[in-house]
Amino acid sequence: MAHSGSASGADRFKALYNLLSALSRARVLEDLYDAALSSLMEVTAADRAAILLFDEDGVIRFKASRGLSERYRAAVEGHSPWPRGASDAPALVVPDVLAHADLAPFHDALREEGIRVAVFVPLALDAGVFGKFMLYYDTPHPFTEDELEVATAIAAHVAMATERKRAELERARSEQRLRTILDNSATVIFLKDLEGRYQLINRRHEELFHIPEQQMVGRTDFDIFPAVVAEQFRANDLAVIEAGQALAMEETVPQDDGIHSYISVKFPLQGPDGRATGVCGIATDITERKQLEDASRHLAAIVESSDDAIIGKNLRGIITSWNRGAERVFGYTAEEVVGGPVSILAAPDRIDEMPRILAEIAQGRRVDHIETRRRRKDGQIIDVSLTVSPVRDGAGRIVGASKIARDISERKHSEQERALLLAREHEARRTAEQLHAVAPRLAAQLDMRKLVQEVTDIATALVGAEFGAFFHNLRNEKGESYMLYTLSGVPMEAFAHFPMPRNTEVFAPTFRGEGVVRLDDVRLDPRYGRNAPHHGIPEGHLPVRSYLAVPVISRTGEVLGGLFFGHSTPGRFTASHEAIVTGIAAQAAISMDNAHLFEQAQRAQAELKRSNEELRRANQDLEVFAYSASHDLQEPLRTIALSAQIIERNYGKQLDEKDAVFLANILTASRRMGVLIQDLLAYARAAKSEEGPAPRVDSAAVVSRVLESMTASIEEAGAIVTADDLPAVAMHEGRLTQLFQNLISNAIKYRDKEAPRVHIAARSGDGCWIFSVTDNGIGIEPQYAEQIFGLFKRLHGREEYPGSGIGLAICQRVVEQYGGRIWLEESVPGRGSTFCFSVPCDSVR
Ligand code: ADP
């Protein structure tokens, strides 16, 4: 049985054992082929061997060979005695390859390679032939049944091992592929068993939750997520197992950057028996999409709740969206207008505006905040502010426009109102400024006649009247009121023929002080034209249409007059003119009051001056009279006295007793009268002012001269007269002498029982020198302190103390001429008196 060169049975067994162990150790197919060829050559003593397998394309190719040339392999590759997949393919032994007709195409190659015998051993499994073993002998070789059997057995093992290995590699490859897919997937993929223990996670899962797969396997969601999250997952997993089919569910999970939302497609994993073994999940992060959704929902809500009209339209001007604001602003509901042309909103005067805007939009330009007008459903035209922006599709093409329209009618209205208010404010300010400019001029004008003219002129100019008149009441000295008028804009003659404004319904309110009358057209006023004889404006009167009349009322409420303005065209006088004239009228009233007071004051002053003058003249007359009378009276008095003395001397002894008394009376009376006349003359002289400025005079010297002249009476009375240091004063010497003469002689004359003591002193005070003459005489009752200075005023009978009551009156007149005064400073009856007089220090006449 054993053939020379062939292995024995034991060797064969050993070879097979080696082959099996090699096969089981083989890590790659090449190892496997190598082991197979070694075993084959060992047990069959073949010179060469090869293993060829069908590739996917159905062509059989060398996978391993021993001892074959490249050239040969290339020549025979692709040849197989059996088609791929053939079942029950027999091994084929070709004892002489060159004699075998089927191999004819390869004879050259075989010859060249030096091959004589070839054995084809199929490699087959259930699916049929998938390859072959080739054994080659260079010399004729009786290939035995035994050898064939062993070769076939080896082929069967190798076929099985090859297939197993290939399947194993295939599985590993597909697993690798799957893994690659899993790990490169942007979605999170995982497998869990029925208890929720992870069995597999992909790389995305690892990345997101920072746990590598090895650590993750065997752990559950409760190990890695907060309980509330894990519970959610678990409940969903169980629902999937319960349902027995794939379910899509939304799940949320915390990640590094916050909570993420996932759409998880979960399906049950099934074992071979169809029972669930776990859950597979494929979770896609939809956070961004959700955010976008939220954002767009938010946006939609904003659009919907906006007060502005937000309208979508395509480039053909067809409305595509219409929010509630649009309903409110334009009055149409979305159902009414969506799908219809936006041109229904066009205001009649702006029909061509919309196509222009669409043209801009088509160019990709935005139309920003234009203010225009649109028409509402109810036909009302409203002011709107428009912003129109292009809308682009995903590819950036402009497909339409979104338009935001804001109803600005109200704003426009308030803008207009504001403009009006501003204008009014401006007017008011102008009025105030004008009045401000006018007021000082009027206030400064105290001449009533000029004042009323100025008021009329200013007011007429400021209101732009063609003419103005100021009818004003005046009062004459007797307090009787009468009316005058001034005119502006026309000569006085224009009014000369017309009577004063009559008490008509148009004029009267002004003179009654009832307020302003402003008429755009006086002829249209119901009060106009009712009075005879003219029934309106008299013939020849200036034409008046615009009429403005403002009363001028004094502080005391007395209507001082009325300002009247006229213009021959209607509607000339405005509210601001009214304000101006009202202001001027108020100012005029004040100024007129002032002018009036000024006039009164002027008049009072003039009156005072006049009566002073009268008084002065009367005084002068009196002085002249007193002087001339006393002077003229002296002459006849002297004649009487002389005649009486002659009668006494010549006939004194012949007269009887009665006649002698009469004669004595004549003599006494004429003597007294002489004294009286002297005194009167002195008084009259005292009233006459001295000529020229008062010289400075030494009062001490004056006093001593006076005392010298009085030596006789001083000695006779046994009087002692003393004096302090006396100052020099500005006074005419004669006057000062008069003063001291009167005061010192009174001090001696009105002595009591004791010898008289007289003291003269001077003190300065209050800008003047005050001289005092003090005596120890009879004194004066206080109630007579003033009276004693009156002309002819005496407190005693002539028998008691001689005198005419003129001395103190003269003193008073003298000091008053020098701006001083005289008074009884102190007097106690029975104890004495002190008389004082003052002379201003800088006294000049
Ligand atoms: P006559 O001395 O001529 O009467 P006077 O004008 O000098 O007039 O004085 C007025 C009156 O004042 C006197 O009559 C007298 O009663 C009173 N009288 C003036 N001086 C004194 C004095 N020194 N003491 C008291 N009585 C005086």
XYZ file of C-alpha atoms in Angstrom, residues 710 717 719-721 739-752 754-760 773-779 801 808 832-835:
39
model
C -28.250 198.107 78.795
C -32.405 196.359 88.618
C -28.947 192.453 87.969
C -25.947 190.169 87.561
C -25.451 188.922 84.006
C -32.094 188.418 69.749
C -29.915 188.943 72.810
C -31.429 192.399 73.490
C -34.961 190.988 73.653
C -34.103 187.858 75.634
C -31.791 189.573 78.189
C -34.164 192.550 78.735
C -37.112 190.138 79.274
C -34.957 188.155 81.744
C -34.382 191.331 83.747
C -37.880 192.770 83.249
C -39.784 189.680 84.453
C -37.799 189.446 87.668
C -39.172 188.317 90.962
C -34.750 188.752 94.280
C -32.148 190.603 92.256
C -32.099 189.185 88.778
C -29.386 186.719 87.735
C -28.983 186.074 84.084
C -26.714 183.517 82.462
C -25.925 183.171 78.773
C -30.571 182.631 78.296
C -31.476 181.603 81.820
C -32.995 183.831 84.484
C -34.331 183.492 88.037
C -37.489 185.493 87.314
C -41.182 184.878 87.707
C -41.326 181.959 85.281
C -44.865 194.837 83.420
C -40.487 187.224 71.284
C -37.126 181.273 86.503
C -36.998 180.460 82.813
C -34.576 179.300 80.143
C -35.080 180.479 76.590
